[in-house]
C-alpha cells in the first residue's frame, strides 16, 4: 500500500495551476448521457472519481475516450438503464445518472448509494423531486427505480438546498414538457456550470446560482464542447498550504467569486490575499489570529474546506471554533490531527480548537478526501515526519497533489512503503 511522507520544510513559494473542478465534471458527465451526439469536455482533471464515472457511463453503453485533459463522451450507443451497486458504493455522485436517464429514456434503475464516512447521506430529496415531477419511483432490493411519462410544469420546493438533488432534478426536468420551477435550490458554482453546459446542448434553464431555477422543457439536446470551471476546493487547499507554511503562493486558474468565502476567512485571521488579473497571491503570516467558522451552503463557508481550515487553525495560537452544519459526521480528521498534537475537542457538530505551534509528525490515516488534504497540510507544519496512509481517498479528488506541492517546495514523497 502506498503512503505519503511529509516533512516540515520551509515556507512554500511559487505558482500552482488549479485543475478543472471534480464536482463540476461529475454531473456534467452524467448530463452527457442526455444527448445522442458527441460531448467534448475540456479541463477534466485526472482523478479516480472521474474514472469511476467514466466506467459507469460505459456500463450504460456510452463510449468514453480520454486524451490528456479532454474527455469525449458519445451517448448514441446507450442500451442499458441500470447502474449496479459496485458503482453506487464506490462513488455517491454516480447517482446523478438517474436524473439524466429519466430525462432522456424515461426509465432508470440505480443501486442505492448507501452511507459514507462523513455521514449517512440519504437521497430522499432527489427521489421526492423525481416523484414531484411525475415519475413513478420505487425503492426495492437496494435499487431506486423510476419510470413514467410525466407531463412536467411542476413546482418543487427542496427542504434543504442539496447540491446533488438540485443537479439531479434539473437534469430530470430538462427534457420534460412544461416549465419546472425548483425553489430553495443549491447555489453552488457547479450548478451554474451544469446549467451552462445543458443550455449549450439546447436546454432552456435560467436561475442557477440563485435559489429559484426555471427549467423550460425542450424535446432534444445535441452534442457540444464545454470547458469545466476550475476546482475551487483545490484552490482553497493551496491557499491554506501557503498560510500554514507561512509561505507565498500564486494561484492560477481560479474564479475569484467562487473562492470569496475562503478569502474572507483567510483575511480575517491575518493572511494577505492579493488579487490580480490572472489569479491570486496568498501570503502567509507568522502572527495569525484564531477565528470561528460555520460551514454553510454556498455562498457560505464550504464544508469541503472545513478539515483544511481545522489543520490551519490548529497551528494558530488562541481558541477557534468550527461548526459543521452540512454533514453529521465530518470530524473524522480530528483524532488524526490529535495524534500530531493538535488540541481539538468535539461536542456534537462543534469543534473547539486550541491552536499551538508545536505539532509533531505522526502516522495518520486519510479517512476521507478532504481529511487527507488536511493531514498533508498539518504535516507541512509539524516537526519531524508525518506518514499519511489510505491515499485512495486523496486520489479520488486531487490531481497530483503531492507533485504540485513538491513543485512549490514541499518536502513530500510518495512511496510503496506501508
Ligand atoms: C456535494 C459535493 C460534496 C460537498 C457537498 C456539500 C459533489 C459530487 N459532491 O455532495 O463535495 O461536500 O455537495 O457542499 O458535488 N441530504 C439529504 N437528503 C438528500 C440529499 C442530501 O438529507 O436527498 C443531506 C446530506 O446528507 C448532507 C446535506 O444534505 O447532510 C448536503 O448534501 P448535498 O448538498 O446533497 O451534497 P452532495 O451533493 O452529496
JSON list of C-alpha atoms in Angstrom, two decimals, residues 209-415:
[
{"chain": "A", "resi": 209, "resn": "UNK", "atom": "CA", "xyz": [-26.70, 30.45, -8.86]},
{"chain": "A", "resi": 210, "resn": "UNK", "atom": "CA", "xyz": [-29.91, 31.85, -7.31]},
{"chain": "A", "resi": 211, "resn": "UNK", "atom": "CA", "xyz": [-32.34, 29.92, -5.15]},
{"chain": "A", "resi": 212, "resn": "UNK", "atom": "CA", "xyz": [-35.02, 29.54, -7.83]},
{"chain": "A", "resi": 213, "resn": "UNK", "atom": "CA", "xyz": [-34.27, 27.70, -11.07]},
{"chain": "A", "resi": 214, "resn": "UNK", "atom": "CA", "xyz": [-36.69, 27.64, -14.01]},
{"chain": "A", "resi": 215, "resn": "UNK", "atom": "CA", "xyz": [-36.39, 24.74, -16.43]},
{"chain": "A", "resi": 216, "resn": "UNK", "atom": "CA", "xyz": [-38.40, 25.15, -19.61]},
{"chain": "A", "resi": 217, "resn": "UNK", "atom": "CA", "xyz": [-38.59, 21.68, -21.16]},
{"chain": "A", "resi": 218, "resn": "UNK", "atom": "CA", "xyz": [-37.13, 21.03, -24.62]},
{"chain": "A", "resi": 219, "resn": "UNK", "atom": "CA", "xyz": [-37.53, 17.96, -26.86]},
{"chain": "A", "resi": 220, "resn": "UNK", "atom": "CA", "xyz": [-33.92, 17.09, -27.53]},
{"chain": "A", "resi": 221, "resn": "UNK", "atom": "CA", "xyz": [-30.34, 18.06, -26.82]},
{"chain": "A", "resi": 222, "resn": "UNK", "atom": "CA", "xyz": [-27.28, 17.97, -29.08]},
{"chain": "A", "resi": 223, "resn": "UNK", "atom": "CA", "xyz": [-23.56, 17.35, -28.62]},
{"chain": "A", "resi": 224, "resn": "UNK", "atom": "CA", "xyz": [-21.32, 20.27, -27.60]},
{"chain": "A", "resi": 225, "resn": "UNK", "atom": "CA", "xyz": [-17.86, 21.23, -26.40]},
{"chain": "A", "resi": 226, "resn": "UNK", "atom": "CA", "xyz": [-17.56, 22.61, -22.88]},
{"chain": "A", "resi": 227, "resn": "UNK", "atom": "CA", "xyz": [-14.69, 23.68, -20.60]},
{"chain": "A", "resi": 228, "resn": "UNK", "atom": "CA", "xyz": [-15.29, 22.82, -16.92]},
{"chain": "A", "resi": 229, "resn": "UNK", "atom": "CA", "xyz": [-14.72, 25.50, -14.30]},
{"chain": "A", "resi": 230, "resn": "UNK", "atom": "CA", "xyz": [-11.60, 25.44, -12.08]},
{"chain": "A", "resi": 231, "resn": "UNK", "atom": "CA", "xyz": [-11.79, 23.50, -8.81]},
{"chain": "A", "resi": 232, "resn": "UNK", "atom": "CA", "xyz": [-12.49, 26.00, -6.03]},
{"chain": "A", "resi": 233, "resn": "UNK", "atom": "CA", "xyz": [-11.72, 23.43, -3.31]},
{"chain": "A", "resi": 234, "resn": "UNK", "atom": "CA", "xyz": [-8.33, 22.56, -4.79]},
{"chain": "A", "resi": 235, "resn": "UNK", "atom": "CA", "xyz": [-7.64, 26.33, -4.99]},
{"chain": "A", "resi": 236, "resn": "UNK", "atom": "CA", "xyz": [-8.71, 26.72, -1.36]},
{"chain": "A", "resi": 237, "resn": "UNK", "atom": "CA", "xyz": [-6.47, 23.83, -0.29]},
{"chain": "A", "resi": 238, "resn": "UNK", "atom": "CA", "xyz": [-3.40, 25.51, -1.84]},
{"chain": "A", "resi": 239, "resn": "UNK", "atom": "CA", "xyz": [-4.39, 28.84, -0.30]},
{"chain": "A", "resi": 240, "resn": "UNK", "atom": "CA", "xyz": [-4.32, 27.12, 3.10]},
{"chain": "A", "resi": 241, "resn": "UNK", "atom": "CA", "xyz": [-0.98, 25.48, 2.16]},
{"chain": "A", "resi": 242, "resn": "UNK", "atom": "CA", "xyz": [0.50, 28.97, 1.71]},
{"chain": "A", "resi": 243, "resn": "UNK", "atom": "CA", "xyz": [-0.95, 30.10, 5.03]},
{"chain": "A", "resi": 244, "resn": "UNK", "atom": "CA", "xyz": [0.05, 27.07, 7.12]},
{"chain": "A", "resi": 245, "resn": "UNK", "atom": "CA", "xyz": [3.67, 27.13, 5.91]},
{"chain": "A", "resi": 246, "resn": "UNK", "atom": "CA", "xyz": [3.74, 30.93, 6.28]},
{"chain": "A", "resi": 247, "resn": "UNK", "atom": "CA", "xyz": [4.72, 30.93, 2.61]},
{"chain": "A", "resi": 248, "resn": "UNK", "atom": "CA", "xyz": [3.72, 32.76, -0.54]},
{"chain": "A", "resi": 249, "resn": "UNK", "atom": "CA", "xyz": [1.81, 31.05, -3.37]},
{"chain": "A", "resi": 250, "resn": "UNK", "atom": "CA", "xyz": [0.44, 32.43, -6.58]},
{"chain": "A", "resi": 251, "resn": "UNK", "atom": "CA", "xyz": [-2.74, 30.54, -7.53]},
{"chain": "A", "resi": 252, "resn": "UNK", "atom": "CA", "xyz": [-3.55, 30.40, -11.24]},
{"chain": "A", "resi": 253, "resn": "UNK", "atom": "CA", "xyz": [-6.79, 29.32, -12.92]},
{"chain": "A", "resi": 254, "resn": "UNK", "atom": "CA", "xyz": [-9.21, 30.29, -10.18]},
{"chain": "A", "resi": 255, "resn": "UNK", "atom": "CA", "xyz": [-12.55, 32.09, -10.34]},
{"chain": "A", "resi": 256, "resn": "UNK", "atom": "CA", "xyz": [-12.32, 34.78, -7.71]},
{"chain": "A", "resi": 257, "resn": "UNK", "atom": "CA", "xyz": [-16.02, 34.86, -6.90]},
{"chain": "A", "resi": 258, "resn": "UNK", "atom": "CA", "xyz": [-16.01, 31.10, -6.20]},
{"chain": "A", "resi": 259, "resn": "UNK", "atom": "CA", "xyz": [-13.33, 31.37, -3.51]},
{"chain": "A", "resi": 260, "resn": "UNK", "atom": "CA", "xyz": [-14.64, 34.53, -1.81]},
{"chain": "A", "resi": 261, "resn": "UNK", "atom": "CA", "xyz": [-15.82, 32.68, 1.34]},
{"chain": "A", "resi": 262, "resn": "UNK", "atom": "CA", "xyz": [-12.32, 31.17, 1.67]},
{"chain": "A", "resi": 263, "resn": "UNK", "atom": "CA", "xyz": [-10.57, 34.51, 1.03]},
{"chain": "A", "resi": 264, "resn": "UNK", "atom": "CA", "xyz": [-12.79, 36.20, 3.65]},
{"chain": "A", "resi": 265, "resn": "UNK", "atom": "CA", "xyz": [-11.78, 33.71, 6.38]},
{"chain": "A", "resi": 266, "resn": "UNK", "atom": "CA", "xyz": [-8.07, 33.83, 5.47]},
{"chain": "A", "resi": 267, "resn": "UNK", "atom": "CA", "xyz": [-8.12, 37.62, 5.61]},
{"chain": "A", "resi": 268, "resn": "UNK", "atom": "CA", "xyz": [-9.95, 37.52, 8.92]},
{"chain": "A", "resi": 269, "resn": "UNK", "atom": "CA", "xyz": [-7.14, 35.50, 10.50]},
{"chain": "A", "resi": 270, "resn": "UNK", "atom": "CA", "xyz": [-4.49, 37.81, 9.09]},
{"chain": "A", "resi": 271, "resn": "UNK", "atom": "CA", "xyz": [-3.42, 36.14, 5.83]},
{"chain": "A", "resi": 272, "resn": "UNK", "atom": "CA", "xyz": [-2.81, 38.55, 2.97]},
{"chain": "A", "resi": 273, "resn": "UNK", "atom": "CA", "xyz": [-4.66, 37.76, -0.27]},
{"chain": "A", "resi": 274, "resn": "UNK", "atom": "CA", "xyz": [-3.69, 39.87, -3.25]},
{"chain": "A", "resi": 275, "resn": "UNK", "atom": "CA", "xyz": [-5.99, 39.71, -6.23]},
{"chain": "A", "resi": 276, "resn": "UNK", "atom": "CA", "xyz": [-4.52, 40.14, -9.70]},
{"chain": "A", "resi": 277, "resn": "UNK", "atom": "CA", "xyz": [-5.92, 39.79, -13.20]},
{"chain": "A", "resi": 278, "resn": "UNK", "atom": "CA", "xyz": [-4.71, 36.22, -13.73]},
{"chain": "A", "resi": 279, "resn": "UNK", "atom": "CA", "xyz": [-5.13, 34.73, -10.27]},
{"chain": "A", "resi": 280, "resn": "UNK", "atom": "CA", "xyz": [-4.40, 35.47, -6.68]},
{"chain": "A", "resi": 281, "resn": "UNK", "atom": "CA", "xyz": [-1.43, 35.57, -4.39]},
{"chain": "A", "resi": 282, "resn": "UNK", "atom": "CA", "xyz": [-1.67, 34.28, -0.83]},
{"chain": "A", "resi": 283, "resn": "UNK", "atom": "CA", "xyz": [0.94, 35.47, 1.65]},
{"chain": "A", "resi": 284, "resn": "UNK", "atom": "CA", "xyz": [1.17, 33.66, 4.98]},
{"chain": "A", "resi": 285, "resn": "UNK", "atom": "CA", "xyz": [1.70, 35.49, 8.22]},
{"chain": "A", "resi": 286, "resn": "UNK", "atom": "CA", "xyz": [3.62, 34.48, 11.36]},
{"chain": "A", "resi": 287, "resn": "UNK", "atom": "CA", "xyz": [1.02, 36.21, 13.53]},
{"chain": "A", "resi": 288, "resn": "UNK", "atom": "CA", "xyz": [-2.37, 34.81, 12.60]},
{"chain": "A", "resi": 289, "resn": "UNK", "atom": "CA", "xyz": [-5.46, 35.22, 14.79]},
{"chain": "A", "resi": 290, "resn": "UNK", "atom": "CA", "xyz": [-7.96, 32.49, 15.74]},
{"chain": "A", "resi": 291, "resn": "UNK", "atom": "CA", "xyz": [-11.50, 32.65, 14.36]},
{"chain": "A", "resi": 292, "resn": "UNK", "atom": "CA", "xyz": [-14.93, 31.00, 14.35]},
{"chain": "A", "resi": 293, "resn": "UNK", "atom": "CA", "xyz": [-16.26, 29.25, 11.26]},
{"chain": "A", "resi": 294, "resn": "UNK", "atom": "CA", "xyz": [-19.63, 27.72, 10.45]},
{"chain": "A", "resi": 295, "resn": "UNK", "atom": "CA", "xyz": [-20.00, 25.65, 7.29]},
{"chain": "A", "resi": 296, "resn": "UNK", "atom": "CA", "xyz": [-22.99, 26.67, 5.17]},
{"chain": "A", "resi": 297, "resn": "UNK", "atom": "CA", "xyz": [-24.38, 26.06, 1.68]},
{"chain": "A", "resi": 298, "resn": "UNK", "atom": "CA", "xyz": [-22.77, 28.34, -0.95]},
{"chain": "A", "resi": 299, "resn": "UNK", "atom": "CA", "xyz": [-22.09, 31.26, -0.76]},
{"chain": "A", "resi": 300, "resn": "UNK", "atom": "CA", "xyz": [-21.33, 30.36, 2.87]},
{"chain": "A", "resi": 301, "resn": "UNK", "atom": "CA", "xyz": [-18.09, 28.72, 4.01]},
{"chain": "A", "resi": 302, "resn": "UNK", "atom": "CA", "xyz": [-17.75, 25.32, 2.21]},
{"chain": "A", "resi": 303, "resn": "UNK", "atom": "CA", "xyz": [-17.87, 22.11, 4.23]},
{"chain": "A", "resi": 304, "resn": "UNK", "atom": "CA", "xyz": [-15.26, 20.77, 1.78]},
{"chain": "A", "resi": 305, "resn": "UNK", "atom": "CA", "xyz": [-12.75, 23.28, 3.24]},
{"chain": "A", "resi": 306, "resn": "UNK", "atom": "CA", "xyz": [-13.56, 22.57, 6.89]},
{"chain": "A", "resi": 307, "resn": "UNK", "atom": "CA", "xyz": [-10.85, 19.92, 7.52]},
{"chain": "A", "resi": 308, "resn": "UNK", "atom": "CA", "xyz": [-8.13, 22.01, 5.85]},
{"chain": "A", "resi": 309, "resn": "UNK", "atom": "CA", "xyz": [-9.05, 25.06, 7.95]},
{"chain": "A", "resi": 310, "resn": "UNK", "atom": "CA", "xyz": [-9.13, 22.86, 11.05]},
{"chain": "A", "resi": 311, "resn": "UNK", "atom": "CA", "xyz": [-5.49, 21.93, 10.31]},
{"chain": "A", "resi": 312, "resn": "UNK", "atom": "CA", "xyz": [-4.60, 25.60, 9.81]},
{"chain": "A", "resi": 313, "resn": "UNK", "atom": "CA", "xyz": [-6.37, 26.82, 12.96]},
{"chain": "A", "resi": 314, "resn": "UNK", "atom": "CA", "xyz": [-4.62, 24.06, 14.96]},
{"chain": "A", "resi": 315, "resn": "UNK", "atom": "CA", "xyz": [-1.39, 26.00, 14.27]},
{"chain": "A", "resi": 316, "resn": "UNK", "atom": "CA", "xyz": [-2.77, 29.45, 15.18]},
{"chain": "A", "resi": 317, "resn": "UNK", "atom": "CA", "xyz": [-2.44, 30.33, 18.87]},
{"chain": "A", "resi": 318, "resn": "UNK", "atom": "CA", "xyz": [-5.74, 31.07, 20.64]},
{"chain": "A", "resi": 319, "resn": "UNK", "atom": "CA", "xyz": [-9.15, 29.38, 20.58]},
{"chain": "A", "resi": 320, "resn": "UNK", "atom": "CA", "xyz": [-11.08, 28.86, 17.34]},
{"chain": "A", "resi": 321, "resn": "UNK", "atom": "CA", "xyz": [-14.49, 27.28, 16.94]},
{"chain": "A", "resi": 322, "resn": "UNK", "atom": "CA", "xyz": [-15.63, 25.24, 13.95]},
{"chain": "A", "resi": 323, "resn": "UNK", "atom": "CA", "xyz": [-19.31, 24.37, 13.49]},
{"chain": "A", "resi": 324, "resn": "UNK", "atom": "CA", "xyz": [-20.16, 21.76, 10.84]},
{"chain": "A", "resi": 325, "resn": "UNK", "atom": "CA", "xyz": [-23.78, 22.21, 9.74]},
{"chain": "A", "resi": 326, "resn": "UNK", "atom": "CA", "xyz": [-23.81, 20.25, 6.46]},
{"chain": "A", "resi": 327, "resn": "UNK", "atom": "CA", "xyz": [-22.66, 16.71, 7.37]},
{"chain": "A", "resi": 328, "resn": "UNK", "atom": "CA", "xyz": [-23.32, 15.00, 10.69]},
{"chain": "A", "resi": 329, "resn": "UNK", "atom": "CA", "xyz": [-20.03, 13.09, 10.88]},
{"chain": "A", "resi": 330, "resn": "UNK", "atom": "CA", "xyz": [-17.39, 15.26, 9.31]},
{"chain": "A", "resi": 331, "resn": "UNK", "atom": "CA", "xyz": [-14.84, 15.41, 12.12]},
{"chain": "A", "resi": 332, "resn": "UNK", "atom": "CA", "xyz": [-13.07, 12.13, 11.28]},
{"chain": "A", "resi": 333, "resn": "UNK", "atom": "CA", "xyz": [-9.79, 14.02, 10.82]},
{"chain": "A", "resi": 334, "resn": "UNK", "atom": "CA", "xyz": [-9.86, 15.25, 14.45]},
{"chain": "A", "resi": 335, "resn": "UNK", "atom": "CA", "xyz": [-8.43, 12.08, 16.07]},
{"chain": "A", "resi": 336, "resn": "UNK", "atom": "CA", "xyz": [-5.75, 12.01, 13.34]},
{"chain": "A", "resi": 337, "resn": "UNK", "atom": "CA", "xyz": [-4.82, 15.67, 13.92]},
{"chain": "A", "resi": 338, "resn": "UNK", "atom": "CA", "xyz": [-4.75, 14.93, 17.65]},
{"chain": "A", "resi": 339, "resn": "UNK", "atom": "CA", "xyz": [-2.13, 12.24, 17.00]},
{"chain": "A", "resi": 340, "resn": "UNK", "atom": "CA", "xyz": [0.02, 15.09, 15.73]},
{"chain": "A", "resi": 341, "resn": "UNK", "atom": "CA", "xyz": [-0.51, 17.04, 18.93]},
{"chain": "A", "resi": 342, "resn": "UNK", "atom": "CA", "xyz": [-3.46, 19.22, 17.90]},
{"chain": "A", "resi": 343, "resn": "UNK", "atom": "CA", "xyz": [-5.67, 20.29, 20.80]},
{"chain": "A", "resi": 344, "resn": "UNK", "atom": "CA", "xyz": [-9.22, 19.83, 19.48]},
{"chain": "A", "resi": 345, "resn": "UNK", "atom": "CA", "xyz": [-12.36, 18.89, 21.42]},
{"chain": "A", "resi": 346, "resn": "UNK", "atom": "CA", "xyz": [-15.55, 17.86, 19.68]},
{"chain": "A", "resi": 347, "resn": "UNK", "atom": "CA", "xyz": [-19.06, 18.34, 21.10]},
{"chain": "A", "resi": 348, "resn": "UNK", "atom": "CA", "xyz": [-21.60, 17.13, 18.53]},
{"chain": "A", "resi": 349, "resn": "UNK", "atom": "CA", "xyz": [-21.19, 19.32, 15.49]},
{"chain": "A", "resi": 350, "resn": "UNK", "atom": "CA", "xyz": [-18.89, 21.81, 17.22]},
{"chain": "A", "resi": 351, "resn": "UNK", "atom": "CA", "xyz": [-15.10, 21.55, 17.40]},
{"chain": "A", "resi": 352, "resn": "UNK", "atom": "CA", "xyz": [-13.09, 23.71, 19.79]},
{"chain": "A", "resi": 353, "resn": "UNK", "atom": "CA", "xyz": [-9.55, 24.18, 18.58]},
{"chain": "A", "resi": 354, "resn": "UNK", "atom": "CA", "xyz": [-6.82, 25.48, 20.88]},
{"chain": "A", "resi": 355, "resn": "UNK", "atom": "CA", "xyz": [-4.09, 26.37, 18.44]},
{"chain": "A", "resi": 356, "resn": "UNK", "atom": "CA", "xyz": [-0.46, 25.55, 19.22]},
{"chain": "A", "resi": 357, "resn": "UNK", "atom": "CA", "xyz": [2.80, 25.85, 17.37]},
{"chain": "A", "resi": 358, "resn": "UNK", "atom": "CA", "xyz": [4.37, 22.55, 18.41]},
{"chain": "A", "resi": 359, "resn": "UNK", "atom": "CA", "xyz": [2.62, 19.93, 16.26]},
{"chain": "A", "resi": 360, "resn": "UNK", "atom": "CA", "xyz": [4.68, 16.78, 15.70]},
{"chain": "A", "resi": 361, "resn": "UNK", "atom": "CA", "xyz": [4.70, 14.34, 12.81]},
{"chain": "A", "resi": 362, "resn": "UNK", "atom": "CA", "xyz": [2.90, 11.01, 13.28]},
{"chain": "A", "resi": 363, "resn": "UNK", "atom": "CA", "xyz": [1.48, 8.14, 11.26]},
{"chain": "A", "resi": 364, "resn": "UNK", "atom": "CA", "xyz": [-2.10, 9.07, 10.32]},
{"chain": "A", "resi": 365, "resn": "UNK", "atom": "CA", "xyz": [-4.91, 7.85, 8.08]},
{"chain": "A", "resi": 366, "resn": "UNK", "atom": "CA", "xyz": [-6.70, 9.84, 5.41]},
{"chain": "A", "resi": 367, "resn": "UNK", "atom": "CA", "xyz": [-10.22, 8.90, 6.49]},
{"chain": "A", "resi": 368, "resn": "UNK", "atom": "CA", "xyz": [-11.84, 10.74, 3.58]},
{"chain": "A", "resi": 369, "resn": "UNK", "atom": "CA", "xyz": [-10.84, 13.02, 0.73]},
{"chain": "A", "resi": 370, "resn": "UNK", "atom": "CA", "xyz": [-10.65, 16.42, 2.44]},
{"chain": "A", "resi": 371, "resn": "UNK", "atom": "CA", "xyz": [-9.45, 14.87, 5.72]},
{"chain": "A", "resi": 372, "resn": "UNK", "atom": "CA", "xyz": [-6.49, 13.54, 3.73]},
{"chain": "A", "resi": 373, "resn": "UNK", "atom": "CA", "xyz": [-5.71, 17.02, 2.42]},
{"chain": "A", "resi": 374, "resn": "UNK", "atom": "CA", "xyz": [-5.90, 18.41, 5.96]},
{"chain": "A", "resi": 375, "resn": "UNK", "atom": "CA", "xyz": [-3.37, 15.86, 7.21]},
{"chain": "A", "resi": 376, "resn": "UNK", "atom": "CA", "xyz": [-0.91, 16.70, 4.44]},
{"chain": "A", "resi": 377, "resn": "UNK", "atom": "CA", "xyz": [-1.25, 20.39, 5.33]},
{"chain": "A", "resi": 378, "resn": "UNK", "atom": "CA", "xyz": [-0.67, 19.67, 9.02]},
{"chain": "A", "resi": 379, "resn": "UNK", "atom": "CA", "xyz": [2.35, 17.54, 8.02]},
{"chain": "A", "resi": 380, "resn": "UNK", "atom": "CA", "xyz": [3.88, 20.51, 6.22]},
{"chain": "A", "resi": 381, "resn": "UNK", "atom": "CA", "xyz": [3.84, 22.41, 9.52]},
{"chain": "A", "resi": 382, "resn": "UNK", "atom": "CA", "xyz": [4.62, 19.68, 12.06]},
{"chain": "A", "resi": 383, "resn": "UNK", "atom": "CA", "xyz": [8.14, 18.95, 13.29]},
{"chain": "A", "resi": 384, "resn": "UNK", "atom": "CA", "xyz": [9.60, 15.69, 12.02]},
{"chain": "A", "resi": 385, "resn": "UNK", "atom": "CA", "xyz": [7.95, 13.24, 9.69]},
{"chain": "A", "resi": 386, "resn": "UNK", "atom": "CA", "xyz": [4.26, 12.63, 9.00]},
{"chain": "A", "resi": 387, "resn": "UNK", "atom": "CA", "xyz": [3.24, 9.43, 7.25]},
{"chain": "A", "resi": 388, "resn": "UNK", "atom": "CA", "xyz": [-0.19, 9.54, 5.61]},
{"chain": "A", "resi": 389, "resn": "UNK", "atom": "CA", "xyz": [-1.91, 6.28, 4.73]},
{"chain": "A", "resi": 390, "resn": "UNK", "atom": "CA", "xyz": [-5.06, 5.38, 2.76]},
{"chain": "A", "resi": 391, "resn": "UNK", "atom": "CA", "xyz": [-4.17, 7.58, -0.16]},
{"chain": "A", "resi": 392, "resn": "UNK", "atom": "CA", "xyz": [-7.03, 6.19, -2.26]},
{"chain": "A", "resi": 393, "resn": "UNK", "atom": "CA", "xyz": [-9.28, 8.84, -0.69]},
{"chain": "A", "resi": 394, "resn": "UNK", "atom": "CA", "xyz": [-6.94, 11.66, -1.74]},
{"chain": "A", "resi": 395, "resn": "UNK", "atom": "CA", "xyz": [-6.60, 10.21, -5.27]},
{"chain": "A", "resi": 396, "resn": "UNK", "atom": "CA", "xyz": [-10.39, 10.41, -5.66]},
{"chain": "A", "resi": 397, "resn": "UNK", "atom": "CA", "xyz": [-10.35, 14.17, -5.73]},
{"chain": "A", "resi": 398, "resn": "UNK", "atom": "CA", "xyz": [-6.91, 15.80, -6.05]},
{"chain": "A", "resi": 399, "resn": "UNK", "atom": "CA", "xyz": [-4.91, 15.67, -9.26]},
{"chain": "A", "resi": 400, "resn": "UNK", "atom": "CA", "xyz": [-1.20, 15.09, -8.50]},
{"chain": "A", "resi": 401, "resn": "UNK", "atom": "CA", "xyz": [-1.47, 16.81, -5.13]},
{"chain": "A", "resi": 402, "resn": "UNK", "atom": "CA", "xyz": [1.95, 15.72, -3.87]},
{"chain": "A", "resi": 403, "resn": "UNK", "atom": "CA", "xyz": [3.65, 16.63, -7.17]},
{"chain": "A", "resi": 404, "resn": "UNK", "atom": "CA", "xyz": [2.07, 20.08, -7.20]},
{"chain": "A", "resi": 405, "resn": "UNK", "atom": "CA", "xyz": [3.14, 20.61, -3.57]},
{"chain": "A", "resi": 406, "resn": "UNK", "atom": "CA", "xyz": [6.67, 19.39, -4.29]},
{"chain": "A", "resi": 407, "resn": "UNK", "atom": "CA", "xyz": [6.93, 21.84, -7.19]},
{"chain": "A", "resi": 408, "resn": "UNK", "atom": "CA", "xyz": [6.44, 24.75, -4.77]},
{"chain": "A", "resi": 409, "resn": "UNK", "atom": "CA", "xyz": [8.98, 23.49, -2.26]},
{"chain": "A", "resi": 410, "resn": "UNK", "atom": "CA", "xyz": [7.21, 20.95, -0.05]},
{"chain": "A", "resi": 411, "resn": "UNK", "atom": "CA", "xyz": [9.25, 18.06, 1.32]},
{"chain": "A", "resi": 412, "resn": "UNK", "atom": "CA", "xyz": [6.87, 15.29, 0.31]},
{"chain": "A", "resi": 413, "resn": "UNK", "atom": "CA", "xyz": [7.39, 11.87, -1.28]},
{"chain": "A", "resi": 414, "resn": "UNK", "atom": "CA", "xyz": [5.02, 9.13, -2.23]},
{"chain": "A", "resi": 415, "resn": "UNK", "atom": "CA", "xyz": [6.16, 5.58, -1.99]}
]
